[in-house]
Coordinates of C-alpha atoms in Angstrom, one line a residue:
M1 CA -22.6 -7.9 -2.9
S2 CA -24.8 -5.3 -1.4
N3 CA -24.5 -2.9 -4.4
P4 CA -24.7 -5.0 -7.6
P5 CA -22.7 -3.5 -10.5
K6 CA -24.5 -1.6 -13.2
P7 CA -25.0 -3.5 -16.5
K8 CA -22.7 -1.1 -18.3
N9 CA -19.8 -2.0 -15.9
I10 CA -20.2 -5.8 -16.0
A11 CA -18.2 -6.2 -19.2
A12 CA -15.4 -4.1 -17.8
D13 CA -15.3 -5.9 -14.5
V14 CA -15.3 -9.4 -16.1
S15 CA -12.5 -8.3 -18.5
A16 CA -10.5 -6.9 -15.6
G17 CA -11.2 -10.0 -13.5
L18 CA -9.7 -12.2 -16.3
V19 CA -6.6 -10.0 -16.4
V20 CA -6.1 -10.2 -12.6
F21 CA -6.7 -13.9 -12.7
L22 CA -3.9 -14.4 -15.2
V23 CA -1.5 -12.3 -13.1
A24 CA -2.6 -13.9 -9.8
V25 CA -1.9 -17.5 -10.8
P26 CA 1.9 -17.3 -10.9
L27 CA 1.9 -14.9 -7.9
C28 CA -0.1 -17.3 -5.8
L29 CA 2.2 -20.2 -6.8
G30 CA 5.4 -18.3 -6.4
I31 CA 4.6 -16.9 -3.0
A32 CA 3.6 -20.4 -1.8
Q33 CA 6.8 -21.8 -3.1
A34 CA 8.9 -19.1 -1.4
S35 CA 7.0 -19.7 1.9
G36 CA 7.8 -23.4 1.9
A37 CA 4.1 -24.2 1.7
P38 CA 2.1 -26.5 -0.6
L39 CA 1.3 -24.8 -3.9
L40 CA -2.4 -25.4 -3.3
S41 CA -2.2 -23.2 -0.2
G42 CA -1.3 -20.2 -2.2
L43 CA -4.2 -20.8 -4.6
I44 CA -6.6 -21.3 -1.7
A45 CA -5.6 -17.9 -0.3
G46 CA -6.1 -16.3 -3.7
I47 CA -9.6 -17.9 -4.1
M48 CA -10.6 -16.8 -0.6
G49 CA -9.4 -13.3 -1.4
G50 CA -11.6 -13.3 -4.5
L51 CA -14.7 -15.1 -3.3
V52 CA -14.9 -14.0 0.3
V53 CA -13.1 -10.7 0.8
S54 CA -14.6 -9.1 -2.2
I55 CA -18.1 -9.8 -0.8
V56 CA -17.5 -8.6 2.7
S57 CA -15.2 -5.6 1.7
R58 CA -16.5 -2.2 0.6
S59 CA -13.4 -1.5 -1.5
E60 CA -14.3 -1.5 -5.1
L61 CA -10.9 -2.0 -6.7
S62 CA -8.6 -3.7 -4.2
V63 CA -7.8 -7.4 -4.8
S64 CA -6.7 -9.8 -2.0
G65 CA -4.5 -12.8 -2.0
P66 CA -1.2 -14.2 -0.6
A67 CA 1.4 -11.4 -0.1
A68 CA 5.1 -11.6 -0.7
G69 CA 5.6 -9.4 2.4
L70 CA 4.5 -12.2 4.6
A71 CA 6.7 -14.9 2.9
V72 CA 9.5 -14.8 5.5
I73 CA 7.1 -14.8 8.5
V74 CA 5.1 -17.7 6.9
A75 CA 8.3 -19.7 6.1
N76 CA 9.6 -19.3 9.6
G77 CA 6.2 -20.2 11.1
I78 CA 5.9 -23.4 9.1
E79 CA 9.4 -24.4 9.9
G80 CA 9.0 -23.7 13.6
L81 CA 5.5 -25.0 14.2
G82 CA 4.7 -27.3 11.4
F83 CA 2.1 -26.6 8.7
R84 CA -1.1 -27.6 10.6
Q85 CA -0.2 -25.5 13.6
F86 CA 0.8 -22.7 11.3
L87 CA -2.7 -22.8 9.8
L88 CA -4.2 -22.4 13.3
A89 CA -2.1 -19.3 13.7
V90 CA -3.6 -18.0 10.4
V91 CA -7.1 -18.6 11.8
I92 CA -6.2 -16.8 15.0
G93 CA -4.6 -13.9 13.1
G94 CA -7.8 -13.6 11.0
A95 CA -10.0 -13.5 14.2
L96 CA -7.8 -10.7 15.6
Q97 CA -8.1 -8.7 12.4
L98 CA -11.8 -9.0 12.5
L99 CA -11.7 -7.8 16.1
M100 CA -9.5 -4.9 15.1
G101 CA -12.1 -3.9 12.5
V102 CA -14.9 -4.1 15.0
L103 CA -12.8 -1.9 17.4
K104 CA -12.3 0.6 14.5
L105 CA -8.5 0.4 14.5
G106 CA -8.3 0.8 10.7
R107 CA -7.9 4.6 10.7
I108 CA -4.1 4.4 11.0
A109 CA -3.8 4.4 7.2
H110 CA -5.2 7.9 7.0
F111 CA -2.1 9.2 8.8
F112 CA 0.2 8.4 5.9
P113 CA 0.9 11.5 3.8
A114 CA -0.2 11.5 0.2
S115 CA 3.4 11.9 -1.0
V116 CA 4.4 8.7 0.8
I117 CA 1.5 6.7 -0.6
K118 CA 2.3 8.0 -4.1
G119 CA 6.0 7.1 -3.5
M120 CA 4.9 3.6 -2.5
L121 CA 2.9 3.3 -5.8
A122 CA 5.8 4.6 -7.9
A123 CA 8.2 2.2 -6.1
I124 CA 5.9 -0.7 -6.8
G125 CA 6.0 0.3 -10.4
V126 CA 9.8 0.4 -10.4
L127 CA 9.9 -2.9 -8.6
I128 CA 7.6 -4.6 -11.0
I129 CA 9.7 -3.5 -13.9
L130 CA 13.0 -4.5 -12.3
K131 CA 11.7 -7.9 -11.1
Q132 CA 9.9 -8.8 -14.3
I133 CA 12.8 -8.0 -16.7
P134 CA 14.6 -11.3 -15.8
H135 CA 11.4 -13.3 -16.5
A136 CA 11.0 -11.5 -19.8
I137 CA 14.4 -12.6 -21.0
G138 CA 14.3 -16.1 -19.7
Y139 CA 15.9 -16.0 -16.2
D140 CA 13.4 -17.4 -13.7
A141 CA 15.6 -17.9 -10.6
D142 CA 13.5 -15.6 -8.4
Y143 CA 9.9 -16.5 -7.6
E144 CA 7.0 -14.6 -9.1
G145 CA 5.7 -11.9 -6.7
D146 CA 8.9 -11.2 -4.8
T147 CA 9.1 -7.5 -3.9
S148 CA 12.1 -7.6 -1.5
F149 CA 15.5 -6.3 -2.4
F150 CA 17.3 -9.3 -1.0
Q151 CA 15.9 -12.3 -2.8
E152 CA 15.2 -15.9 -1.7
D153 CA 17.9 -17.2 -4.1
G154 CA 20.6 -15.2 -2.4
A155 CA 20.8 -12.5 -5.0
N156 CA 19.3 -9.0 -4.9
T157 CA 17.3 -7.0 -7.4
F158 CA 20.3 -5.6 -9.3
T159 CA 22.5 -8.6 -9.2
A160 CA 19.6 -10.7 -10.5
L161 CA 19.3 -8.3 -13.4
A162 CA 23.0 -8.7 -14.2
D163 CA 22.7 -12.5 -14.0
A164 CA 19.7 -12.4 -16.2
F165 CA 21.5 -10.5 -19.0
G166 CA 24.1 -13.2 -18.8
A167 CA 21.6 -16.0 -19.3
V168 CA 19.4 -14.7 -22.1
D169 CA 17.1 -17.3 -23.8
I170 CA 16.6 -16.4 -27.5
T171 CA 13.3 -18.2 -27.7
I172 CA 11.9 -16.3 -24.8
I173 CA 13.2 -13.0 -26.1
G174 CA 11.3 -13.7 -29.3
I175 CA 8.1 -14.5 -27.4
T176 CA 8.5 -11.4 -25.3
L177 CA 8.9 -9.2 -28.3
A178 CA 5.9 -10.7 -30.0
C179 CA 3.9 -10.1 -26.8
V180 CA 5.0 -6.5 -26.6
A181 CA 4.0 -5.9 -30.2
V182 CA 0.5 -7.3 -29.4
L183 CA 0.1 -5.3 -26.3
V184 CA 1.1 -2.1 -28.1
A185 CA -1.0 -2.8 -31.2
W186 CA -4.1 -4.2 -29.6
G187 CA -5.6 -0.9 -28.7
R188 CA -5.4 0.2 -32.4
I189 CA -6.8 -3.1 -33.6
Q190 CA -9.8 -2.7 -31.3
K191 CA -10.5 0.8 -32.8
L192 CA -10.5 -0.7 -36.3
A193 CA -12.7 -3.7 -35.3
G194 CA -15.2 -2.6 -32.6
F195 CA -16.4 -6.1 -31.9
L196 CA -13.0 -6.9 -30.3
K197 CA -13.3 -4.1 -27.7
F198 CA -14.4 -6.5 -24.9
I199 CA -11.3 -8.7 -25.4
P200 CA -8.6 -7.3 -23.1
G201 CA -5.1 -6.7 -24.4
P202 CA -3.4 -8.7 -21.7
L203 CA -5.5 -11.8 -22.6
M204 CA -4.2 -11.5 -26.2
V205 CA -0.7 -11.1 -24.9
V206 CA -1.0 -14.4 -22.9
V207 CA -2.5 -16.2 -25.9
T208 CA 0.3 -14.9 -28.1
G209 CA 2.9 -16.2 -25.5
A210 CA 1.3 -19.6 -25.2
L211 CA 1.0 -20.0 -29.0
G212 CA 4.6 -18.9 -29.3
A213 CA 5.9 -21.4 -26.8
L214 CA 3.9 -24.1 -28.5
L215 CA 4.8 -23.4 -32.1
A216 CA 8.3 -22.0 -31.9
P217 CA 10.0 -25.5 -31.7
S218 CA 8.4 -26.7 -34.9
L219 CA 8.5 -23.4 -36.8
F220 CA 12.1 -22.3 -35.9
G221 CA 13.7 -25.5 -34.7
V222 CA 14.4 -24.2 -31.2
K223 CA 14.2 -26.2 -28.0
P224 CA 10.9 -26.3 -26.2
L225 CA 10.7 -24.1 -23.1
L226 CA 11.6 -25.7 -19.8
D227 CA 9.0 -26.1 -17.1
E228 CA 10.7 -23.4 -15.1
H229 CA 9.8 -20.9 -17.8
L230 CA 6.1 -21.7 -17.7
V231 CA 3.2 -21.4 -15.2
A232 CA 3.3 -24.4 -12.9
L233 CA -0.2 -25.0 -11.6
P234 CA -0.6 -28.3 -9.8
I235 CA -2.7 -30.8 -11.8
F236 CA -5.6 -32.6 -10.1
N237 CA -7.5 -35.4 -11.8
S238 CA -10.8 -34.7 -10.0
V239 CA -12.6 -32.5 -7.5
G240 CA -12.1 -35.3 -5.0
A241 CA -8.3 -35.1 -5.5
V242 CA -8.4 -31.4 -4.6
A243 CA -10.5 -32.1 -1.5
D244 CA -8.1 -34.8 -0.4
S245 CA -5.2 -32.3 -0.7
I246 CA -6.8 -29.8 1.7
V247 CA -5.2 -29.7 5.2
A248 CA -7.0 -28.7 8.3
P249 CA -5.4 -26.7 11.2
E250 CA -4.2 -28.5 14.3
L251 CA -6.9 -27.4 16.9
T252 CA -5.1 -29.2 19.8
A253 CA -2.4 -26.4 19.6
A254 CA -4.9 -23.7 20.6
F255 CA -3.2 -23.2 23.9
D256 CA 0.4 -23.1 22.5
P257 CA 1.9 -19.6 23.2
A258 CA 4.0 -19.8 20.0
V259 CA 0.9 -20.3 17.9
W260 CA -0.7 -17.2 19.4
K261 CA 2.5 -15.2 19.0
L262 CA 2.6 -16.0 15.3
G263 CA -1.1 -15.2 15.0
V264 CA -0.6 -11.8 16.5
T265 CA 2.3 -11.1 14.2
L266 CA 0.4 -12.1 11.1
A267 CA -2.6 -10.0 12.2
I268 CA -0.5 -6.9 12.7
V269 CA 1.7 -7.2 9.6
A270 CA -1.1 -8.3 7.3
S271 CA -3.3 -5.4 8.6
I272 CA -0.7 -2.8 8.0
E273 CA 0.0 -4.1 4.5
T274 CA -3.7 -4.2 3.8
L275 CA -4.4 -0.6 5.0
L276 CA -1.4 0.7 3.0
S277 CA -2.6 -1.0 -0.2
L278 CA -6.2 0.2 0.4
E279 CA -5.0 3.8 0.7
A280 CA -2.9 3.4 -2.4
V281 CA -5.7 1.8 -4.5
D282 CA -8.1 4.6 -3.5
R283 CA -5.6 7.0 -5.0
L284 CA -5.5 5.0 -8.2
D285 CA -9.3 4.9 -8.4
P286 CA -10.5 7.2 -11.3
H287 CA -13.7 7.9 -9.3
R288 CA -11.8 8.7 -6.1
R289 CA -14.0 6.4 -4.0
I290 CA -13.0 6.1 -0.3
S291 CA -12.8 2.5 1.1
P292 CA -13.8 2.1 4.7
P293 CA -10.7 0.7 6.4
N294 CA -12.5 -0.9 9.4
R295 CA -14.8 -2.8 7.1
E296 CA -11.7 -3.9 5.1
L297 CA -10.1 -5.4 8.3
I298 CA -13.3 -7.3 9.0
A299 CA -13.2 -8.6 5.4
Q300 CA -9.6 -9.6 5.6
G301 CA -10.1 -11.2 9.0
T302 CA -13.0 -13.3 7.6
G303 CA -10.9 -14.3 4.6
N304 CA -8.0 -15.3 6.7
M305 CA -10.1 -17.4 9.1
L306 CA -11.6 -19.3 6.2
S307 CA -8.3 -19.6 4.3
G308 CA -6.5 -21.0 7.4
A309 CA -9.4 -23.3 8.1
I310 CA -9.0 -25.1 4.7
G311 CA -5.2 -25.1 4.3
G312 CA -4.6 -21.7 2.8
L313 CA -1.9 -19.1 3.3
P314 CA -2.6 -15.7 5.0
L315 CA -3.8 -13.1 2.7
T316 CA -3.8 -9.3 2.5
A317 CA -5.0 -6.6 0.0
V318 CA -2.2 -6.8 -2.5
I319 CA -1.0 -3.7 -4.4
V320 CA 0.4 -5.5 -7.5
R321 CA -2.9 -7.4 -8.3
S322 CA -4.9 -4.3 -7.3
S323 CA -2.9 -2.1 -9.6
A324 CA -3.4 -4.6 -12.4
N325 CA -7.1 -4.5 -11.7
V326 CA -7.2 -0.7 -12.0
V327 CA -5.1 -0.6 -15.1
A328 CA -7.3 -3.3 -16.7
G329 CA -10.3 -0.9 -16.3
A330 CA -12.2 -2.5 -13.4
E331 CA -15.2 -0.5 -12.0
T332 CA -16.5 -2.5 -9.0
R333 CA -15.7 -5.4 -6.7
L334 CA -17.2 -7.8 -9.3
S335 CA -13.7 -7.9 -11.0
A336 CA -12.1 -9.3 -7.8
F337 CA -15.0 -11.8 -7.4
V338 CA -14.6 -13.0 -11.1
H339 CA -10.8 -13.4 -10.5
G340 CA -11.7 -15.7 -7.5
I341 CA -14.1 -17.8 -9.6
L342 CA -11.5 -18.2 -12.4
L343 CA -8.9 -19.2 -9.8
L344 CA -11.2 -21.9 -8.5
L345 CA -12.1 -23.1 -12.0
G346 CA -8.5 -23.1 -13.0
V347 CA -7.5 -25.3 -10.1
L348 CA -10.3 -27.7 -10.7
F349 CA -10.4 -28.0 -14.5
F350 CA -7.9 -25.9 -16.5
G351 CA -4.4 -26.6 -15.0
T352 CA -3.1 -28.2 -18.1
V353 CA -4.1 -25.3 -20.3
L354 CA -2.8 -22.6 -17.9
N355 CA 0.6 -24.4 -17.7
T356 CA 1.2 -23.6 -21.4
I357 CA 1.5 -19.9 -20.5
P358 CA 5.1 -18.6 -20.4
L359 CA 6.1 -16.4 -17.5
A360 CA 7.6 -14.0 -20.1
A361 CA 4.1 -13.2 -21.4
L362 CA 2.9 -12.4 -17.9
A363 CA 6.0 -10.3 -17.4
V364 CA 5.0 -8.2 -20.4
V365 CA 1.6 -7.6 -18.8
L366 CA 3.1 -6.6 -15.5
I367 CA 5.7 -4.4 -16.9
G368 CA 2.9 -2.5 -18.6
V369 CA 1.3 -2.0 -15.2
G370 CA 4.6 -0.9 -13.7
L371 CA 5.1 1.7 -16.3
K372 CA 1.8 3.3 -15.6
L373 CA 2.4 3.3 -11.8
T374 CA 5.7 5.1 -12.1
S375 CA 4.9 7.4 -15.0
R376 CA 7.0 10.3 -16.0
Q377 CA 4.0 12.6 -15.3
L378 CA 3.8 11.5 -11.7
W379 CA 7.5 12.3 -11.1
V380 CA 7.2 15.7 -12.8
T381 CA 4.1 16.5 -10.7
M382 CA 5.8 15.6 -7.4
W383 CA 8.9 17.6 -8.4
K384 CA 6.8 20.7 -9.2
G385 CA 5.1 20.2 -5.8
G386 CA 8.4 21.4 -4.1
W387 CA 10.8 19.6 -1.8
V388 CA 8.1 19.1 0.9
Q389 CA 6.4 16.8 -1.6
F390 CA 9.3 15.4 -3.5
I391 CA 11.6 14.5 -0.6
P392 CA 9.2 12.1 1.1
F393 CA 8.1 10.8 -2.3
S394 CA 11.5 10.0 -3.7
L395 CA 12.9 8.6 -0.5
T396 CA 9.9 6.3 -0.1
V397 CA 10.6 5.1 -3.7
A398 CA 14.3 4.4 -2.8
A399 CA 13.5 2.8 0.5
V400 CA 10.9 0.4 -0.9
V401 CA 13.2 -0.6 -3.8
F402 CA 16.2 -1.2 -1.5
T403 CA 14.3 -3.0 1.3
D404 CA 10.7 -4.2 1.0
L405 CA 7.2 -2.7 0.7
L406 CA 6.4 -2.5 4.5
T407 CA 9.8 -1.3 5.7
G408 CA 10.2 1.2 2.9
T409 CA 6.8 2.7 3.4
L410 CA 7.2 3.0 7.1
F411 CA 10.6 4.8 6.4
G412 CA 8.8 7.1 4.1
L413 CA 6.2 7.9 6.8
V414 CA 9.1 8.8 9.2
V415 CA 10.6 11.1 6.5
G416 CA 7.1 12.6 5.8
V417 CA 6.6 13.3 9.5
I418 CA 10.0 15.0 9.8
V419 CA 9.4 17.2 6.8
T420 CA 5.9 18.1 8.1
L421 CA 7.2 19.0 11.5
R422 CA 10.0 21.1 10.0
E423 CA 7.4 23.0 8.0
Q424 CA 5.2 23.3 11.0
R425 CA 8.0 24.9 13.0
K426 CA 8.9 27.4 10.3
N427 CA 8.0 31.0 11.2
S428 CA 5.6 29.9 13.9
I429 CA 6.6 32.9 15.9
V430 CA 8.0 36.1 14.4
M431 CA 9.5 39.3 15.8
A432 CA 9.6 42.8 14.4
R433 CA 11.7 45.7 16.0
E434 CA 11.5 49.5 15.6
D435 CA 13.6 51.5 18.0
D436 CA 12.7 50.3 21.5
R437 CA 9.4 48.7 20.4
V438 CA 9.3 45.0 19.8
A439 CA 6.3 43.1 18.4
I440 CA 6.3 39.3 18.8
R441 CA 3.5 37.5 17.0
A442 CA 2.4 33.8 16.9
T443 CA 1.4 32.8 13.4
K444 CA 0.0 29.4 14.4
D445 CA -0.5 27.1 17.3
L446 CA 2.6 26.8 19.5
T447 CA 3.5 23.1 20.3
F448 CA 6.5 21.8 22.2
L449 CA 8.2 21.6 18.8
E450 CA 8.4 25.4 18.7
K451 CA 10.2 25.5 22.0
A452 CA 13.7 26.2 20.6
Q453 CA 12.4 28.9 18.3
V454 CA 10.4 30.6 21.1
K455 CA 13.5 30.6 23.3
E456 CA 15.6 32.1 20.6
V457 CA 13.0 34.9 20.0
L458 CA 12.7 35.7 23.7
G459 CA 16.4 35.7 24.1
S460 CA 16.8 38.3 21.5
V461 CA 14.5 40.9 23.2
P462 CA 16.8 43.9 24.2
E463 CA 16.8 45.4 27.6
G464 CA 14.5 48.4 28.1
A465 CA 12.2 47.3 25.3
R466 CA 8.4 47.8 25.1
V467 CA 7.2 44.3 24.0
L468 CA 3.8 43.4 22.5
F469 CA 3.0 39.7 22.6
D470 CA 0.3 39.0 20.0
L471 CA -1.0 35.4 20.6
R472 CA -4.4 35.8 18.9
N473 CA -3.5 33.3 16.1
A474 CA -2.5 30.6 18.6
E475 CA -5.6 28.6 19.5
Y476 CA -3.3 26.2 21.4
I477 CA -0.2 26.9 23.4
H478 CA 1.7 24.0 24.8
P479 CA 2.5 24.2 28.6
D480 CA 6.2 24.2 27.9
I481 CA 5.8 27.4 25.8
Q482 CA 3.5 28.9 28.3
E483 CA 6.1 28.3 31.0
L484 CA 8.7 30.1 28.8
F485 CA 6.4 33.1 28.6
E486 CA 5.8 33.1 32.4
E487 CA 9.5 33.0 33.1
F488 CA 10.2 35.8 30.7
E489 CA 7.4 37.9 32.4
E490 CA 8.8 37.2 35.8
H491 CA 12.2 38.7 34.9
C492 CA 10.9 41.7 32.9
D493 CA 11.5 44.2 35.8
E494 CA 15.1 43.2 36.1
R495 CA 15.6 44.0 32.4
N496 CA 13.3 47.1 32.4
V497 CA 11.0 45.4 29.8
K498 CA 7.4 46.5 29.6
L499 CA 4.9 43.9 28.4
E500 CA 1.5 44.0 26.7
W501 CA -0.4 40.9 25.8
K502 CA -3.0 40.3 23.1
R503 CA -4.5 36.8 23.6
R504 CA -7.1 34.8 21.8
E505 CA -10.5 35.5 23.3
E506 CA -12.6 32.5 24.3
P507 CA -15.9 32.3 22.5
P508 CA -18.8 33.1 24.8
S509 CA -20.5 30.0 26.1
I510 CA -24.0 29.2 25.0
Q511 CA -26.5 28.7 27.8
L512 CA -29.1 26.2 26.8
P513 CA -32.6 26.6 28.2
P514 CA -33.7 23.8 30.6
A515 CA -35.5 21.0 28.8
S516 CA -39.2 21.1 29.2
A517 CA -41.3 18.1 30.1
E518 CA -42.5 18.0 26.5
G519 CA -39.0 18.2 25.1
V520 CA -37.7 15.3 27.3
A521 CA -40.6 13.2 26.2

């Protein structure tokens, strides 16, 4: 990393990296399972997101890995092309992302209004809570990491909640309550015992959950948890076994149009999700650092090329893991790198240990993140900002919850643009009357959007009036508006209207002296 973290931040970054690792393991596995891909491919994508993207990127807090928003595209691609040809499409998509970064196409994220980005974050918070409640009470039908309203299992977010409350597991409820108690109390315990301050609360939650799952059958006589309630990391007996499981892309399909079509689709969708997540994480950053989007596309492209080359899923900057990173107190990119190292070590050496962790314990950690993303304070602030802020914000939340992250956010963008245009049109041209004198004043630039308003104002000028057009505040007048003014002026004699214009004066041009021989040299 070009800017190594300060010593005082290392402990915070390592702690946050551990929390993100614990969250990332089931997400990587769940998204791979939903995509119809080998479980190892999801882990490879997570490892590449941690070890590669964090080095190339200049975003301090975003975390990359396989994304639920790509699951349908990935599943269809694997089914239509086969896994090895699909991997080639991932490599192509990564190369296109890298090219997009070089061509500086990452600026599109800056065109999303702040209210929409805040709405996306609040919606992710709502989704995390709604999606994790079933896992917290023992209903694990939907895969970890799903953010779509319509689920892979045929249910939707709300019917899954109803089904979950009809299939409550008492043992898991007990584990969840114990985990909640630890999460709430850990901050107070750390204040009493300062030497515990470097142990993150989420780690203690996970330890509590694992111990609860292990000890509950002997202590309370309940049945052991089923495998579906636990993390399900694939177990490899050796490093060689992992290497033997790696699949390479089918290079002979390089001229297949279907492979290129999928590569382009992956590049576009993954880039949009990445840029949206990047913008959102920058807003969560306590230090308000700005991540360069073009550099992020280059980083994502590099990560995807390497991921596809060794059998991994496509990756993006992922808002759930990034949010967990921020909430866990990360300061720099070291946290994402640490999470990548831990994923690699987990795959190689610690699968058996990690598979003792109940999904309910991780659900408690994620629900805590969700509550912070969609806090009451955020909703109150947006409400006080007026309807111009609250309408795009609230509709973005609803759209994301009832569709998916990408669709909902793009819908929010459309709403935000409509609201902005409506505000832009308001009182852009005003008219005052006194007897036969009429003053018409432009208060801002006149674009084609003001055409209807200008027509209405001009149409209300009475015959025989003396009209003053004051256009000094309009730096730009659209040709359509200029044409309306000219047509009005042409027919003034017919209506006995006298006109006077006040226009914006052009600044005087500055004549530069010719360059001397010395100056040129």
